[in-house]
């Protein structure tokens, strides 16, 4: 192998890491400002213009803060846990295509690090590793609140992983490939979110649970478990958990954009215009960033408006609603594609969104009836 | 440095179940520093997984000795301490104490002062319920509710600042009337609030009342039966949510509450959702009372003319010898109260707030005791949380609406 390939990999990896780390810092700023807007506050606006230097100030504070290690913790695991949480949140981004390719001194540079032919499997497996860090942090802290947080998160992540996997299946079926680049290319004319809107919605709900965001922020439920699994962490170790959480948010939004919202591709109606990614390669990352910012805003919006769901209801929701629903959606997608191919009739293909929406509505009605029954018709 | 005493399980094993001794269930300290205990309340929880087996409230972390302190002060000066009890209901505390003092010394209060008292206390009820709504929303994770509620509460506190110069520790209601008349801006401020607030209550309701997650968290949680509520002396919204129509404003009217037309919301379900609905309806009822009181607010003095108990207005001191003497005597010595003991109660936002006063013929009370609603309402929590999850415990605690300053006097 050529040494330039190594150089390219190292450089691209470094740049991606830096982008994610900066992205994390500015996501905290974005969240705080957006939340403040919704909550009729101002938010951080002192450090720098519009408070843009606030993340840097926070980082400096956290780095120089004293780190406490309680006496009765399991030292090795206690130190390892934040690392175990942060690393998956970084490396998971390796397979996500950020753009097409461009020529650089006669060299073709692609805007992704690894072109795995089983990219979706990689995503699924790395996403599940992240839970170890949280469970081990909760266990090694030797604190009852942290322990409860750790247990909650493991149960939650395992239950929601299944629906997440099935949503991956939908995207794989529609893209006819496990390679993320090919999935993105398949969405050139039509986003998968249009063909499978219910699937995209289920995916977005599941991602909220997967990154422990409100209303599924069980493991750290501040009002119940004070801080949950990171209760005993301080200083930079705490910052690592924080970093992991926000990076996971960014990455999961990138994945959602890639699988269902056309990835780095332009909007389908912009095809062939000067706003196309095929014309200017640098538009790819821009479009992806736009989509991620919009998806992140939805996460923040939900956090600002919705109360937290209760732990046992969360499990019931995952197992009794989301899992059957995503199974049915995967089945509908597979059947629709098969029938459209075999009978060569596009009408079957368009049966997918219609049937999916009907299924989602049935699920909503089911939840509503359940709630009515539970409240004895008071609602 | 004082030696910290290690508490062994032996010392409180009579409080927990057998299973805690074998380690089958977990003992968890919730508080005194915990975001959801609304102050410095400590709950000793016995958990089976996340299910609460036993809950033992431990109070006293905010003990201030206010009741004892009041014995060392004259009747007027002791009033300042009442603000510090239930810091969410300062006007109401003043009123409860002042009504008791007035009953003891038997002075008449002008009608204008009575009407203004009603307006201020009802505003305070709204402010208190807003804090409850905001914090219970926050406890359930609906964090924006907190800030929306505090926005409106701020308007009420501005009105208090307008009339008394203080946002919270007002001491505005005095024995025999009020400290001074309300400023001219008062009417506009209250009218503005009356106009704006109903829309805001609708806003809160759209965010919570029909929210599926909220209903899921509230319905059938922390059921409090009528019998248990009565036997524990629960009062206020929790009692009314359990189907007992008991509101002192209707049952034992004071300050002329009998002139106003309002409903007492009563529900029979007795769960946290019912307690929520009762308080939301109370917000609207309080608005009705304020509006009526504003409409027929009479002109006239706001302080009794009885100079033996009520200091003369500032303007008289410069021109009248008697006024100067009265002023001097009242603020140095205080007024003597008869050797008698009385109890009077008002309906605070949290329930029956009673004041027991015992006079010994001198200017200082011999004993002051407050019957505070939070104290009795908290006692019932160990009964109603059993079998619920930790997350529900937080919701139940919020629905009881305790204020620790009210519990640890």
CSV table of N, CA and C in Angstrom, one decimal, chain B residues 151-152 192-206 284 287:
chain,number,residue,atom,x,y,z
B,151,UNK,N,-42.7,33.2,35.0
B,151,UNK,CA,-43.0,34.5,34.3
B,151,UNK,C,-44.2,35.2,34.9
B,152,UNK,N,-45.3,34.4,35.1
B,152,UNK,CA,-46.5,35.0,35.6
B,152,UNK,C,-46.4,35.3,37.1
B,192,UNK,N,-54.5,44.4,34.6
B,192,UNK,CA,-53.7,43.8,33.5
B,192,UNK,C,-53.5,42.3,33.7
B,193,UNK,N,-53.2,42.0,35.0
B,193,UNK,CA,-52.9,40.6,35.3
B,193,UNK,C,-54.2,39.8,35.0
B,194,UNK,N,-55.3,40.3,35.4
B,194,UNK,CA,-56.6,39.6,35.3
B,194,UNK,C,-56.9,39.4,33.8
B,195,UNK,N,-56.5,40.3,33.0
B,195,UNK,CA,-56.8,40.2,31.5
B,195,UNK,C,-55.8,39.2,30.9
B,196,UNK,N,-54.6,39.1,31.3
B,196,UNK,CA,-53.6,38.3,30.7
B,196,UNK,C,-53.7,36.8,31.2
B,197,UNK,N,-54.0,36.7,32.5
B,197,UNK,CA,-53.8,35.4,33.1
B,197,UNK,C,-54.6,34.2,32.5
B,198,UNK,N,-56.0,34.4,32.3
B,198,UNK,CA,-56.8,33.3,31.8
B,198,UNK,C,-56.2,32.6,30.5
B,199,UNK,N,-55.6,33.5,29.6
B,199,UNK,CA,-55.0,32.9,28.4
B,199,UNK,C,-53.8,32.0,28.8
B,200,UNK,N,-53.1,32.5,29.8
B,200,UNK,CA,-51.9,31.7,30.2
B,200,UNK,C,-52.3,30.4,30.8
B,201,UNK,N,-53.3,30.4,31.6
B,201,UNK,CA,-53.8,29.1,32.1
B,201,UNK,C,-54.1,28.1,31.0
B,202,UNK,N,-54.8,28.7,30.0
B,202,UNK,CA,-55.2,27.8,28.9
B,202,UNK,C,-53.9,27.2,28.2
B,203,UNK,N,-52.9,28.1,28.2
B,203,UNK,CA,-51.6,27.7,27.6
B,203,UNK,C,-51.0,26.5,28.4
B,204,UNK,N,-51.0,26.6,29.7
B,204,UNK,CA,-50.5,25.5,30.6
B,204,UNK,C,-51.3,24.3,30.3
B,205,UNK,N,-52.6,24.5,30.2
B,205,UNK,CA,-53.4,23.3,30.0
B,205,UNK,C,-53.1,22.6,28.7
B,206,UNK,N,-52.9,23.4,27.6
B,206,UNK,CA,-52.6,22.7,26.4
B,206,UNK,C,-51.3,22.0,26.5
B,284,UNK,N,-58.4,29.5,38.3
B,284,UNK,CA,-59.5,30.2,37.7
B,284,UNK,C,-60.5,30.8,38.7
B,287,UNK,N,-59.1,33.9,40.3
B,287,UNK,CA,-59.3,35.0,39.4
B,287,UNK,C,-60.7,35.6,39.5
